[in-house]
């Protein structure tokens, strides 16, 4: 089969790149062809080594925009989306592709589809949804019901919490989110117990990730073995960059802590994750309860056990012994979890290795690709 991936994120980076790589590389591994369709002027940060088609109309971002300007850009994005849909309908009618994938869709994609000629597509349209908050569930189901008379429109919700999202709608399907695996380096798997246990904190730096509190707790912990901590932060705004530099200046005197203020992509990202022994995810934001944590998916795919706030995809640690969870609203709980994880790491090492293997089997990215192929057929 020949798949078109419609990527409209204006500046895809980090986990968007890794996710698109899963789609491209795993579909190709199953023997299928893949091409991208992108807004006019779109520039990828990664070479996927597949053909790219430009759609009329540049992408629209409203990052950092508020008030009336945000409303205006949102309206303009919706107008552009209609143009992209029209172009994809022409591809569909010409038999250029066998199926079309929208890799980061929301209910707005379906709402726009209802007003578009693409609703009459002669080939399957696969809309991929990355988790649903309670507020988003009703909106998505409403739009899914409105397009239910179009049998080739299929919605795939990736979630660990599928039991809470049951629906009788036949066009909504569920699957496990895929693990992110090393693709450019020979991953170490879970390495043998190290003399010095290195913990890693990775990803986009934002104030909501509570880094100050994490470092204060780390400094107060009583560890019974040697420990290091690697803090990597990529910043998008000047405000976040300045705040991250403030943190480096505040905590840089602790010789156990290493900071890396840099965006990591592709092999650099993979080497960074592979260089540590475990991951720490003390994110208090409630949306992580419903939207898939890409860092958790990295932890699984790289065979790294984790210390993780209990609001971050709690179903995973409830089913798989891949780490220790703590009450994200209780600093003492966080400190106890850090100390327990570090001081019992050697004792639980084989359990972590076994449970990470089980999680990787269940969340294999190849299974996502096969699900898409099955839906397209």
Coordinates of C-alpha atoms in Angstrom, one line a residue:
X1 CA 0.0 0.0 0.0
X2 CA 1.0 3.6 -0.5
X3 CA 0.4 5.9 2.5
X4 CA 0.4 9.7 2.5
X5 CA 1.2 11.4 5.9
X6 CA -0.2 14.9 6.1
X7 CA 2.1 16.7 8.5
X8 CA 1.0 20.3 9.3
X9 CA 2.8 21.0 12.6
X10 CA 4.7 24.2 11.7
X11 CA 8.0 23.4 13.5
X12 CA 8.0 19.7 14.2
X13 CA 10.8 18.8 16.6
X14 CA 11.7 16.4 19.3
X15 CA 8.9 13.9 19.8
X16 CA 7.1 14.9 16.6
X17 CA 10.1 13.9 14.7
X18 CA 10.4 10.6 16.5
X19 CA 6.7 9.9 16.0
X20 CA 6.8 10.6 12.3
X21 CA 9.9 8.3 12.1
X22 CA 7.8 5.5 13.7
X23 CA 5.2 5.9 11.0
X24 CA 7.7 6.1 8.1
X25 CA 10.1 3.4 9.2
X26 CA 7.7 0.9 10.6
X27 CA 5.3 1.1 7.6
X28 CA 8.2 0.7 5.2
X29 CA 9.5 -2.3 7.3
X30 CA 6.1 -3.9 6.6
X31 CA 6.7 -3.4 2.9
X32 CA 4.6 -0.3 2.3
X33 CA 5.4 3.0 0.6
X34 CA 5.2 6.3 2.5
X35 CA 5.2 10.0 1.3
X36 CA 4.7 13.3 3.1
X37 CA 2.2 16.0 2.2
X38 CA 3.1 19.3 3.9
X39 CA 2.0 23.0 3.8
X40 CA 3.8 25.3 1.4
X41 CA 7.2 26.2 2.6
X42 CA 7.3 23.6 5.3
X43 CA 10.8 22.6 6.5
X44 CA 11.5 19.3 8.3
X45 CA 14.3 19.1 10.9
X46 CA 14.9 15.5 9.9
X47 CA 15.5 13.8 6.5
X48 CA 13.0 10.9 6.4
X49 CA 14.2 9.9 3.0
X50 CA 10.8 9.7 1.4
X51 CA 9.1 11.9 -1.2
X52 CA 7.5 15.2 -0.1
X53 CA 4.6 17.0 -1.7
X54 CA 3.8 20.6 -0.9
X55 CA 0.2 21.7 -0.4
X56 CA -1.0 25.2 -1.2
X57 CA -0.9 27.6 1.8
X58 CA 1.7 27.9 4.5
X59 CA 1.3 26.5 7.9
X60 CA 0.0 28.8 10.7
X61 CA 1.4 28.8 14.3
X62 CA -0.1 30.7 17.2
X63 CA 2.5 29.8 19.8
X64 CA 2.9 32.7 22.2
X65 CA 0.0 34.6 20.7
X66 CA -2.9 35.6 23.0
X67 CA -6.3 37.3 22.7
X68 CA -7.7 38.4 19.4
X69 CA -4.5 37.6 17.5
X70 CA -4.8 34.0 18.6
X71 CA -8.4 33.8 17.5
X72 CA -7.4 35.3 14.2
X73 CA -4.6 32.8 13.6
X74 CA -6.8 29.9 14.6
X75 CA -9.4 31.1 12.1
X76 CA -6.7 31.4 9.4
X77 CA -5.4 27.9 10.2
X78 CA -8.9 26.5 9.7
X79 CA -9.1 28.2 6.3
X80 CA -5.7 26.8 5.3
X81 CA -6.8 23.4 6.4
X82 CA -9.7 23.5 3.9
X83 CA -7.2 24.1 1.2
X84 CA -5.0 21.2 2.3
X85 CA -8.1 18.9 2.4
X86 CA -9.0 20.0 -1.1
X87 CA -5.5 19.2 -2.4
X88 CA -5.6 15.8 -0.7
X89 CA -9.0 15.0 -2.2
X90 CA -7.4 15.5 -5.7
X91 CA -4.6 13.1 -4.8
X92 CA -7.2 10.6 -3.5
X93 CA -9.3 10.9 -6.7
X94 CA -6.2 10.5 -8.9
X95 CA -5.2 7.2 -7.1
X96 CA -1.9 8.7 -6.0
X97 CA -2.3 7.1 -2.5
X98 CA -4.1 4.1 -1.0
X99 CA -4.7 5.8 2.4
X100 CA -4.1 9.2 4.1
X101 CA -2.8 9.5 7.7
X102 CA -3.2 12.7 9.8
X103 CA -0.6 11.9 12.6
X104 CA -1.5 14.6 15.2
X105 CA -5.2 15.1 14.7
X106 CA -7.7 16.7 17.1
X107 CA -11.5 17.0 17.0
X108 CA -10.9 20.2 14.9
X109 CA -9.6 18.1 12.1
X110 CA -13.0 16.2 12.0
X111 CA -15.0 19.4 12.3
X112 CA -13.1 20.9 9.3
X113 CA -13.5 17.6 7.4
X114 CA -17.3 17.9 7.6
X115 CA -17.1 21.1 5.5
X116 CA -14.6 19.8 3.1
X117 CA -14.8 17.8 -0.2
X118 CA -12.4 15.4 1.4
X119 CA -15.3 13.9 3.4
X120 CA -16.1 12.1 0.1
X121 CA -12.6 10.6 -0.2
X122 CA -12.5 7.3 -2.1
X123 CA -9.6 6.1 0.1
X124 CA -9.3 5.6 3.9
X125 CA -8.6 8.7 6.0
X126 CA -6.9 7.8 9.3
X127 CA -6.9 10.4 12.0
X128 CA -4.5 9.7 14.9
X129 CA -5.4 11.2 18.3
X130 CA -2.7 11.4 21.0
X131 CA -4.8 10.9 24.2
X132 CA -8.0 12.6 25.4
X133 CA -8.7 14.7 28.4
X134 CA -12.2 14.5 29.8
X135 CA -13.0 17.9 28.2
X136 CA -11.8 16.6 24.8
X137 CA -13.7 13.3 24.9
X138 CA -17.1 14.8 24.3
X139 CA -15.9 17.1 21.5
X140 CA -14.2 14.2 19.7
X141 CA -17.1 11.8 20.1
X142 CA -19.5 14.5 18.9
X143 CA -17.4 15.1 15.7
X144 CA -16.9 11.4 15.2
X145 CA -20.6 10.8 15.3
X146 CA -21.1 13.6 12.8
X147 CA -18.8 11.8 10.2
X148 CA -20.0 8.3 11.1
X149 CA -21.9 8.0 7.8
X150 CA -18.5 8.2 5.9
X151 CA -17.2 4.7 6.4
X152 CA -13.7 5.5 5.2
X153 CA -13.1 8.0 8.0
X154 CA -11.4 6.2 10.8
X155 CA -10.2 7.6 14.1
X156 CA -7.4 5.9 16.1
X157 CA -7.1 7.0 19.7
X158 CA -3.7 6.2 21.2
X159 CA -4.2 5.9 25.0
X160 CA -3.2 3.9 28.0
X161 CA -6.6 4.7 29.5
X162 CA -8.9 3.0 27.0
X163 CA -11.1 1.5 29.7
X164 CA -12.3 4.9 30.5
X165 CA -13.2 5.8 26.9
X166 CA -15.6 3.1 25.8
X167 CA -17.9 4.1 23.0
X168 CA -20.3 2.4 20.6
X169 CA -19.2 4.5 17.7
X170 CA -17.8 2.2 15.1
X171 CA -15.4 4.7 13.5
X172 CA -13.4 5.1 16.8
X173 CA -10.6 2.6 17.4
X174 CA -8.1 2.4 20.3
X175 CA -4.5 1.3 20.4
X176 CA -1.5 1.5 22.8
X177 CA 0.8 4.4 22.3
X178 CA 4.1 3.2 20.7
X179 CA 7.4 3.0 22.6
X180 CA 10.2 5.2 21.2
X181 CA 13.2 3.0 20.5
X182 CA 16.8 3.7 19.5
X183 CA 16.9 4.0 15.7
X184 CA 20.3 5.4 15.0
X185 CA 22.5 3.9 17.7
X186 CA 22.8 0.3 19.1
X187 CA 20.8 0.8 22.3
X188 CA 22.3 -0.8 25.5
X189 CA 19.0 -2.1 26.7
X190 CA 19.0 -2.0 30.5
X191 CA 22.7 -2.0 31.3
X192 CA 24.2 -3.9 34.3
X193 CA 24.0 -2.4 37.7
X194 CA 26.4 0.6 37.6
X195 CA 28.7 1.7 40.4
X196 CA 27.3 5.2 40.1
X197 CA 23.6 5.3 39.2
X198 CA 22.9 8.1 36.7
X199 CA 19.5 9.6 36.7
X200 CA 18.3 11.6 33.7
X201 CA 15.8 14.5 33.3
X202 CA 15.1 15.2 29.6
X203 CA 13.0 17.2 27.2
X204 CA 11.4 20.5 26.6
X205 CA 12.0 22.8 29.6
X206 CA 8.9 24.5 30.8
X207 CA 8.2 26.0 34.3
X208 CA 5.4 23.6 34.8
X209 CA 7.9 20.7 35.0
X210 CA 8.8 21.9 38.5
X211 CA 12.6 21.6 38.1
X212 CA 13.4 23.8 41.1
X213 CA 11.4 21.7 43.4
X214 CA 12.9 18.5 42.0
X215 CA 16.5 19.8 42.5
X216 CA 15.7 20.9 46.1
X217 CA 14.3 17.4 46.9
X218 CA 17.3 15.7 45.2
X219 CA 19.6 17.7 47.4
X220 CA 17.8 16.7 50.5
X221 CA 17.8 13.0 49.7
X222 CA 19.9 10.5 51.7
X223 CA 21.3 8.1 49.2
X224 CA 23.2 4.9 50.2
X225 CA 25.1 4.7 46.9
X226 CA 26.8 7.0 44.4
X227 CA 24.4 9.0 42.3
X228 CA 24.6 11.4 39.4
X229 CA 21.9 13.5 37.8
X230 CA 21.9 14.7 34.2
X231 CA 19.5 17.6 33.4
X232 CA 18.9 18.3 29.7
X233 CA 16.6 21.1 28.7
X234 CA 15.6 22.4 25.3
X235 CA 14.0 25.9 25.4
X236 CA 11.7 27.5 22.9
X237 CA 11.3 31.0 24.3
X238 CA 13.7 33.6 25.7
X239 CA 11.8 33.5 29.0
X240 CA 12.3 29.8 29.4
X241 CA 15.9 30.0 28.3
X242 CA 16.6 32.7 30.9
X243 CA 14.9 30.6 33.6
X244 CA 16.8 27.5 32.7
X245 CA 20.1 29.5 33.0
X246 CA 18.9 30.7 36.4
X247 CA 18.5 27.1 37.5
X248 CA 22.0 26.2 36.2
X249 CA 23.5 29.1 38.2
X250 CA 21.6 28.2 41.3
X251 CA 22.4 24.5 41.4
X252 CA 25.5 24.2 39.3
X253 CA 27.8 24.0 42.4
X254 CA 26.5 20.5 43.2
X255 CA 29.1 18.2 41.5
X256 CA 26.6 15.4 41.3
X257 CA 24.5 17.4 38.8
X258 CA 25.3 18.0 35.2
X259 CA 23.3 20.4 33.0
X260 CA 22.9 20.4 29.2
X261 CA 21.0 23.4 27.8
X262 CA 20.6 22.2 24.3
X263 CA 18.0 20.6 22.0
X264 CA 18.8 17.0 21.1
X265 CA 17.5 15.5 17.9
X266 CA 18.0 12.1 16.3
X267 CA 21.2 10.3 17.3
X268 CA 22.1 13.0 19.9
X269 CA 18.8 12.5 21.6
X270 CA 19.2 8.8 21.6
X271 CA 22.7 8.9 22.9
X272 CA 21.5 11.2 25.7
X273 CA 18.8 8.8 26.9
X274 CA 21.2 5.8 26.5
X275 CA 23.8 7.5 28.6
X276 CA 21.7 7.4 31.8
X277 CA 20.5 4.4 33.9
X278 CA 17.0 5.7 34.8
X279 CA 14.6 8.6 34.1
X280 CA 12.9 11.0 36.5
X281 CA 9.6 12.5 35.5
X282 CA 8.2 14.8 38.3
X283 CA 5.6 16.5 36.1
X284 CA 2.7 17.9 38.1
X285 CA 0.6 19.0 35.1
X286 CA -2.8 17.2 35.1
X287 CA -2.9 16.8 31.3
X288 CA -0.3 14.0 31.5
X289 CA -2.9 11.9 33.2
X290 CA -4.7 11.7 29.8
X291 CA -2.2 12.6 27.1
X292 CA 0.6 10.2 26.5
X293 CA 3.9 11.2 28.0
X294 CA 6.5 10.9 25.3
X295 CA 9.2 10.6 27.9
X296 CA 7.5 7.6 29.4
X297 CA 7.4 6.1 26.0
X298 CA 11.1 6.8 25.6
X299 CA 11.8 5.2 29.0
X300 CA 10.0 2.0 27.9
X301 CA 11.7 1.9 24.5
X302 CA 15.2 2.5 25.8
X303 CA 14.7 0.0 28.7
X304 CA 15.1 2.7 31.4
X305 CA 13.2 2.3 34.7
X306 CA 11.7 5.5 36.0
X307 CA 10.6 7.6 39.0
X308 CA 7.4 9.1 37.9
X309 CA 4.6 11.3 39.2
X310 CA 1.4 9.3 39.8
X311 CA -0.6 11.6 37.4
X312 CA 1.6 10.6 34.4
X313 CA -0.2 7.8 32.6
X314 CA -0.9 5.9 35.8
X315 CA -2.1 2.8 34.0
X316 CA 1.4 2.0 33.0
X317 CA 2.9 1.5 36.4
X318 CA -0.3 -0.1 37.6
X319 CA 0.3 -2.9 35.1
X320 CA 4.1 -2.9 34.6
X321 CA 6.8 -2.8 37.3
X322 CA 9.0 -0.5 35.4
X323 CA 9.6 2.0 38.2
X324 CA 8.3 3.8 41.2
X325 CA 5.4 6.3 41.3
X326 CA 4.9 9.0 43.8
X327 CA 2.2 11.5 44.8
X328 CA 2.9 14.5 42.5
X329 CA 1.4 16.9 45.1
X330 CA 3.5 15.7 48.0
X331 CA 7.2 16.6 48.3
X332 CA 7.8 14.0 51.0
X333 CA 6.4 11.3 48.8
X334 CA 8.7 12.4 46.0
X335 CA 11.8 12.3 48.3
X336 CA 10.8 8.9 49.6
X337 CA 10.4 7.6 46.0
X338 CA 13.8 9.0 44.9
X339 CA 15.5 7.5 47.9
X340 CA 13.7 4.1 47.6
X341 CA 14.4 3.9 43.9
X342 CA 18.1 4.6 44.2
X343 CA 18.7 2.6 47.3
X344 CA 16.9 -0.5 46.1
X345 CA 18.0 -0.3 42.4
X346 CA 20.3 -3.3 42.6
X347 CA 17.6 -5.4 44.4
X348 CA 14.9 -4.6 41.8
X349 CA 17.2 -4.6 38.8
X350 CA 16.1 -8.0 37.3
X351 CA 12.4 -7.1 37.9
X352 CA 12.9 -3.8 36.0
X353 CA 14.6 -5.7 33.1
X354 CA 11.8 -8.3 32.9
X355 CA 8.9 -5.8 33.1
X356 CA 10.5 -3.4 30.6
X357 CA 10.8 -6.3 28.2
X358 CA 7.1 -7.1 28.7
X359 CA 6.1 -3.4 28.2
X360 CA 8.2 -3.2 25.0
X361 CA 6.4 -6.3 23.6
X362 CA 3.0 -4.7 24.3
X363 CA 3.9 -1.2 23.1
X364 CA 6.0 -2.2 20.1
X365 CA 6.0 0.6 17.4
X366 CA 5.6 -2.2 14.8
X367 CA 2.1 -2.9 16.3
X368 CA 1.0 0.7 15.6
X369 CA 2.1 0.4 12.0
X370 CA 0.2 -2.9 11.6
X371 CA -2.9 -1.4 13.2
X372 CA -2.8 1.4 10.6
X373 CA -2.4 -1.1 7.8
X374 CA -5.4 -3.1 9.1
X375 CA -7.6 0.0 9.3
X376 CA -6.6 1.0 5.8
X377 CA -7.6 -2.3 4.4

